[in-house]
Short mmCIF file of C-alpha atoms in Angstrom, two decimals:
data_model
loop_
_atom_site.label_atom_id
_atom_site.label_comp_id
_atom_site.label_asym_id
_atom_site.label_seq_id
_atom_site.Cartn_x
_atom_site.Cartn_y
_atom_site.Cartn_z
CA LEU A 94 104.21 125.05 104.12
CA GLY A 95 102.78 128.56 102.37
CA ILE A 96 106.45 129.72 101.28
CA ILE A 97 105.99 132.19 98.62
CA GLU A 98 108.45 131.85 95.67
CA ASP A 99 108.17 135.26 94.25
CA VAL A 100 110.59 137.91 96.20
CA ASP A 101 108.76 140.85 95.98
CA GLU A 102 105.25 139.18 97.02
CA ALA A 103 107.09 137.15 100.18
CA TRP A 104 108.09 141.37 100.69
CA ALA A 105 104.99 142.45 100.50
CA ALA A 106 103.40 139.78 102.76
CA HIS A 107 106.15 139.78 105.30
CA GLY A 108 104.61 140.38 108.79
CA SER A 109 105.46 143.00 111.52
CA VAL A 110 106.55 140.23 114.15
CA PRO A 111 108.10 137.07 113.80
CA GLU A 112 106.03 133.90 113.60
CA ARG A 113 106.22 131.00 116.04
CA GLY A 114 105.50 127.56 115.17
CA ALA A 115 104.68 125.96 112.11
CA ARG A 116 104.54 129.32 110.17
CA ALA A 117 108.19 130.28 111.35
CA ALA A 118 109.18 127.89 108.26
CA ARG A 119 107.71 130.92 105.76
CA GLU A 120 111.12 133.26 107.21
CA ALA A 121 114.52 133.52 107.95
CA TRP A 122 117.15 135.33 110.11
CA VAL A 123 120.02 136.59 107.96
CA GLN A 124 123.00 137.59 109.48
CA CYS A 125 124.30 141.29 108.03
CA GLU A 126 128.26 141.05 107.17
CA ARG A 127 129.37 143.83 107.13
CA ASP A 128 132.19 144.77 109.83
CA GLY A 129 131.06 145.76 113.31
CA CYS A 130 127.34 145.03 113.44
CA GLY A 131 126.56 141.24 112.56
CA LYS A 132 122.79 141.88 113.69
CA TRP A 133 120.07 139.45 112.96
CA ARG A 134 117.22 140.26 110.68
CA ARG A 135 114.41 138.60 109.69
CA CYS A 136 113.24 138.05 106.06
CA PRO A 137 111.10 136.16 103.86
CA ARG A 138 112.67 132.63 103.49
CA ARG A 139 112.97 132.84 99.71
CA VAL A 140 115.34 135.85 100.46
CA ALA A 141 117.42 133.89 102.42
CA LEU A 142 116.69 130.53 99.56
CA ALA A 143 117.92 133.06 97.18
CA LEU A 144 121.34 134.16 98.58
CA GLY A 145 122.18 130.58 98.81
CA SER A 146 125.46 129.74 100.39
CA ASP A 147 127.52 132.36 98.60
CA GLY A 148 125.15 135.20 98.94
CA ARG A 149 125.81 138.38 101.17
CA PHE A 150 123.33 140.49 102.69
CA PHE A 151 123.73 143.56 104.83
CA CYS A 152 120.92 145.54 107.06
CA LYS A 153 120.64 147.84 104.18
CA ASP A 154 119.00 145.18 101.53
CA SER A 155 115.76 144.62 103.91
CA ARG A 156 112.78 145.73 102.75
CA ASP A 157 111.80 146.38 106.57
CA GLY A 158 112.20 149.98 107.33
CA ARG A 159 112.25 149.83 110.95
CA PHE A 160 115.15 147.30 110.69
CA ASN A 161 117.39 147.77 107.25
CA SER A 162 120.21 149.64 108.77
CA CYS A 163 123.13 148.93 111.08
CA THR A 164 122.31 151.20 113.93
CA ARG A 165 118.79 150.19 114.60
CA ALA A 166 118.64 147.59 116.83
CA GLN A 167 118.09 143.35 116.60
CA GLU A 168 114.30 142.65 116.46
CA ALA A 169 114.86 139.81 118.96
CA THR A 170 117.28 138.51 121.39
CA ASP A 171 119.56 135.38 119.81
CA GLU A 172 117.59 133.38 122.11
CA GLU A 173 114.20 134.13 120.89
CA ILE A 174 115.53 133.63 117.05
CA ASP A 175 117.41 130.30 118.07
CA ALA A 176 113.58 129.08 119.11
CA ALA A 177 112.23 130.41 115.98
CA LEU A 178 114.50 128.69 114.19
CA ASP A 179 113.91 125.39 115.86
CA GLU A 180 109.89 125.58 115.11
CA SER A 181 111.12 126.18 111.95
CA MET A 182 113.16 123.15 111.49
CA GLN A 183 111.06 121.25 113.69
CA ALA A 184 107.84 122.56 110.59
CA ASP A 185 110.27 121.31 107.60
CA PHE A 186 110.75 117.90 109.72
CA GLU A 187 106.94 117.54 109.89
CA ALA A 188 106.21 118.81 106.26
CA GLU A 189 108.83 116.08 104.21
CA LEU A 190 106.96 113.26 106.99
CA ALA A 191 103.96 114.42 105.85
CA ALA A 192 104.62 114.06 101.72
CA ARG A 193 106.87 111.02 102.56
CA ASN A 194 103.77 109.11 104.03
CA GLU A 195 101.53 110.45 101.43
CA LEU A 196 103.94 109.33 98.80
CA THR A 197 104.03 105.50 101.01
CA ARG A 198 100.44 105.42 100.93
CA GLU A 199 100.44 106.29 97.03
CA ARG A 200 103.10 103.88 96.32
CA ASN A 201 100.77 101.14 98.20
CA ARG A 202 97.60 102.08 96.72
CA GLU A 203 99.53 101.40 92.89
CA TYR A 204 100.99 98.54 94.48
CA GLY A 205 97.40 97.00 95.46
CA LYS A 206 95.73 98.20 91.91
CA ARG A 207 98.17 96.26 90.20
CA LYS A 208 98.09 92.65 92.25
CA ARG A 209 94.23 93.31 91.85
CA ALA A 210 94.48 93.67 88.28
CA MET A 211 96.83 90.51 88.27
CA GLU A 212 94.38 88.33 90.38
CA LEU A 213 91.80 89.40 87.82
CA SER A 214 93.49 88.80 84.95
CA GLU A 215 94.59 84.97 86.25
CA ARG A 216 90.74 84.56 87.11
CA ALA A 217 89.59 85.27 83.42
CA ALA A 218 92.60 82.76 82.20
CA ARG A 219 91.13 80.19 83.98
CA GLY A 220 87.11 81.10 82.57
CA GLU A 221 86.24 82.54 85.84
CA ILE A 222 85.58 85.90 84.50
CA GLU A 223 84.93 88.12 81.97
CA ILE A 224 86.95 91.69 82.41
CA HIS A 225 85.01 94.01 80.03
CA GLU A 226 86.63 97.18 77.94
CA ASP A 227 85.79 99.33 81.15
CA GLY A 228 87.57 97.77 83.69
CA THR A 229 84.40 96.28 84.74
CA TRP A 230 84.01 92.45 85.39
CA THR A 231 81.51 89.37 85.47
CA LEU A 232 81.41 86.49 87.51
CA LEU A 233 80.70 83.76 84.60
CA LYS A 234 78.97 80.45 85.86
CA PRO A 235 80.44 77.09 85.88
CA LYS A 236 79.57 74.70 83.47
CA LYS A 237 77.80 71.71 84.23
CA SER A 238 79.10 68.42 83.98
CA ARG A 239 76.71 65.36 83.13
CA SER A 240 79.41 62.55 84.68
CA GLY A 241 78.20 61.28 87.58
CA VAL A 242 75.39 62.65 87.88
CA ARG A 243 71.95 60.99 90.20
CA LYS A 244 68.70 60.58 89.04
CA ASN A 245 66.05 59.47 91.33
CA GLY A 246 68.58 58.49 93.64
CA LYS A 247 70.75 56.29 91.84
CA ASN A 248 73.25 58.35 89.61
CA GLY A 249 71.85 61.49 91.43
CA GLY A 250 69.67 63.59 93.53
CA GLY A 251 68.47 61.73 96.82
CA ALA A 252 68.54 62.45 100.58
CA HIS A 253 72.20 63.98 99.86
CA GLY A 254 70.98 66.33 96.63
CA GLY A 255 73.53 65.15 94.49
CA ALA A 256 76.60 64.78 97.07
CA LYS A 257 79.12 62.47 95.96
CA LYS A 258 80.38 59.83 98.67
CA THR A 259 83.95 59.08 99.75
CA LYS A 260 85.29 56.56 102.06
CA ILE A 261 87.47 57.44 105.09
CA ASN A 262 88.82 54.95 107.36
CA GLY A 263 86.04 52.35 106.68
CA GLN A 264 83.37 54.97 106.70
CA LYS A 265 81.24 56.61 104.07
CA HIS A 266 81.21 60.74 103.78
CA ASP A 267 79.47 63.13 101.82
CA VAL A 268 81.47 65.07 99.35
CA GLY A 269 79.48 68.44 98.02
CA GLU A 270 80.19 71.94 97.79
CA SER A 271 80.40 72.06 101.59
CA ALA A 272 83.44 70.41 101.95
CA ILE A 273 85.04 72.85 99.66
CA PRO A 274 87.28 75.03 101.87
CA PRO A 275 86.79 78.32 102.09
CA HIS A 276 89.12 81.18 99.69
CA PRO A 277 91.77 82.37 102.05
CA GLY A 278 91.45 86.16 100.82
CA HIS A 279 93.20 89.05 100.79
CA PHE A 280 97.01 87.84 101.22
CA GLU A 281 99.14 90.22 102.40
CA GLU A 282 102.90 89.79 102.46
CA TRP A 283 104.95 91.30 105.51
CA SER A 284 107.95 92.59 106.26
CA TRP A 285 110.41 94.04 108.82
CA ILE A 286 112.48 96.95 108.73
CA GLN A 287 114.49 99.32 111.07
CA CYS A 288 113.57 102.71 112.18
CA GLU A 289 116.94 104.86 111.64
CA SER A 290 116.12 107.20 114.49
CA ALA A 291 119.48 107.75 116.84
CA GLU A 292 117.62 106.91 119.90
CA CYS A 293 115.74 104.17 118.38
CA GLY A 294 116.79 101.54 116.29
CA LYS A 295 113.54 98.97 116.80
CA TRP A 296 112.18 96.54 113.90
CA ARG A 297 108.73 97.47 112.80
CA LYS A 298 106.37 94.76 110.95
CA VAL A 299 105.45 96.89 107.70
CA GLN A 300 103.83 95.58 104.23
CA GLN A 301 106.79 94.34 101.69
CA SER A 302 105.42 96.80 99.32
CA VAL A 303 106.97 99.51 101.78
CA VAL A 304 110.25 98.23 101.80
CA ALA A 305 110.24 97.65 97.83
CA GLY A 306 109.09 101.45 97.10
CA LEU A 307 112.51 102.76 99.69
CA MET A 308 114.97 104.19 97.35
CA PRO A 309 119.00 103.38 98.45
CA ARG A 310 119.02 107.01 100.35
CA ASP A 311 115.42 106.80 101.69
CA ARG A 312 115.44 106.59 105.59
CA TRP A 313 112.15 105.23 107.30
CA ILE A 314 111.56 105.96 111.25
CA CYS A 315 108.64 105.08 113.12
CA ALA A 316 106.29 107.80 112.73
CA MET A 317 106.26 106.58 108.93
CA ASN A 318 104.62 103.45 109.88
CA VAL A 319 100.64 103.25 108.71
CA ASN A 320 99.98 101.11 112.35
CA ARG A 321 99.41 103.97 114.70
CA ASP A 322 100.41 101.21 117.58
CA PHE A 323 103.70 101.02 116.40
CA ALA A 324 103.92 104.45 114.57
CA SER A 325 106.06 106.14 117.84
CA CYS A 326 109.75 105.38 118.64
CA ASP A 327 108.42 105.26 122.25
CA ALA A 328 106.13 101.75 121.58
CA PRO A 329 107.65 98.94 122.39
CA GLN A 330 108.72 96.47 119.92
CA GLU A 331 106.09 94.03 118.51
CA LEU A 332 108.72 90.70 118.72
CA GLY A 333 112.14 90.10 119.95
CA ASP A 334 114.97 90.61 117.62
CA GLU A 335 115.59 86.45 117.99
CA GLU A 336 111.89 85.93 116.94
CA ILE A 337 112.28 88.39 114.31
#
């Protein structure tokens, strides 16, 4: 959001007009507590955060010379201030959402790395690959067996190139390397999670790692879905509740 942490630097960078849109999150509006005043004054957000819930603010505390007296008019109307605060809250929400999405992506990347490392360790244990110290690995050639090898069309070779034969329902069939089923590839585990937006409540299909990575007090909403087809509360639910 670009919030300046140092109070003096924040006041030095304070603009002459109220910020709007996402930049509105860099500012705050605080009310003068002097009896008979009650005007709202614009200040850097760091100043408002420093006040906390118990701090008191008066017009004279403003470093903006145009509005550092209770006798001077309010910089903006209450309606304009409310609009700026709404934009500030929206910017806060979007920034938090972006941070949560990045955290989810990072957790997914780490989960993928750990799962890949486990798969490689299992393959190394089976003698399929050799893992080197630098993290790379080499595919090992399978050892050839001499049992059952045909020669000159008797024990091996021939028109079928060494393929074994078996009988299925009384008919002979070749059983060679081509009969080995292909590797199913990477297997991804999926789960269902419910949007916690009060206006939504739809169930979304997500990777199991997303659900596993949520803390007890974490919230999840449709906008956090990496599947952009269902990353909005306006998008329909992929399956009915009964099917899920």
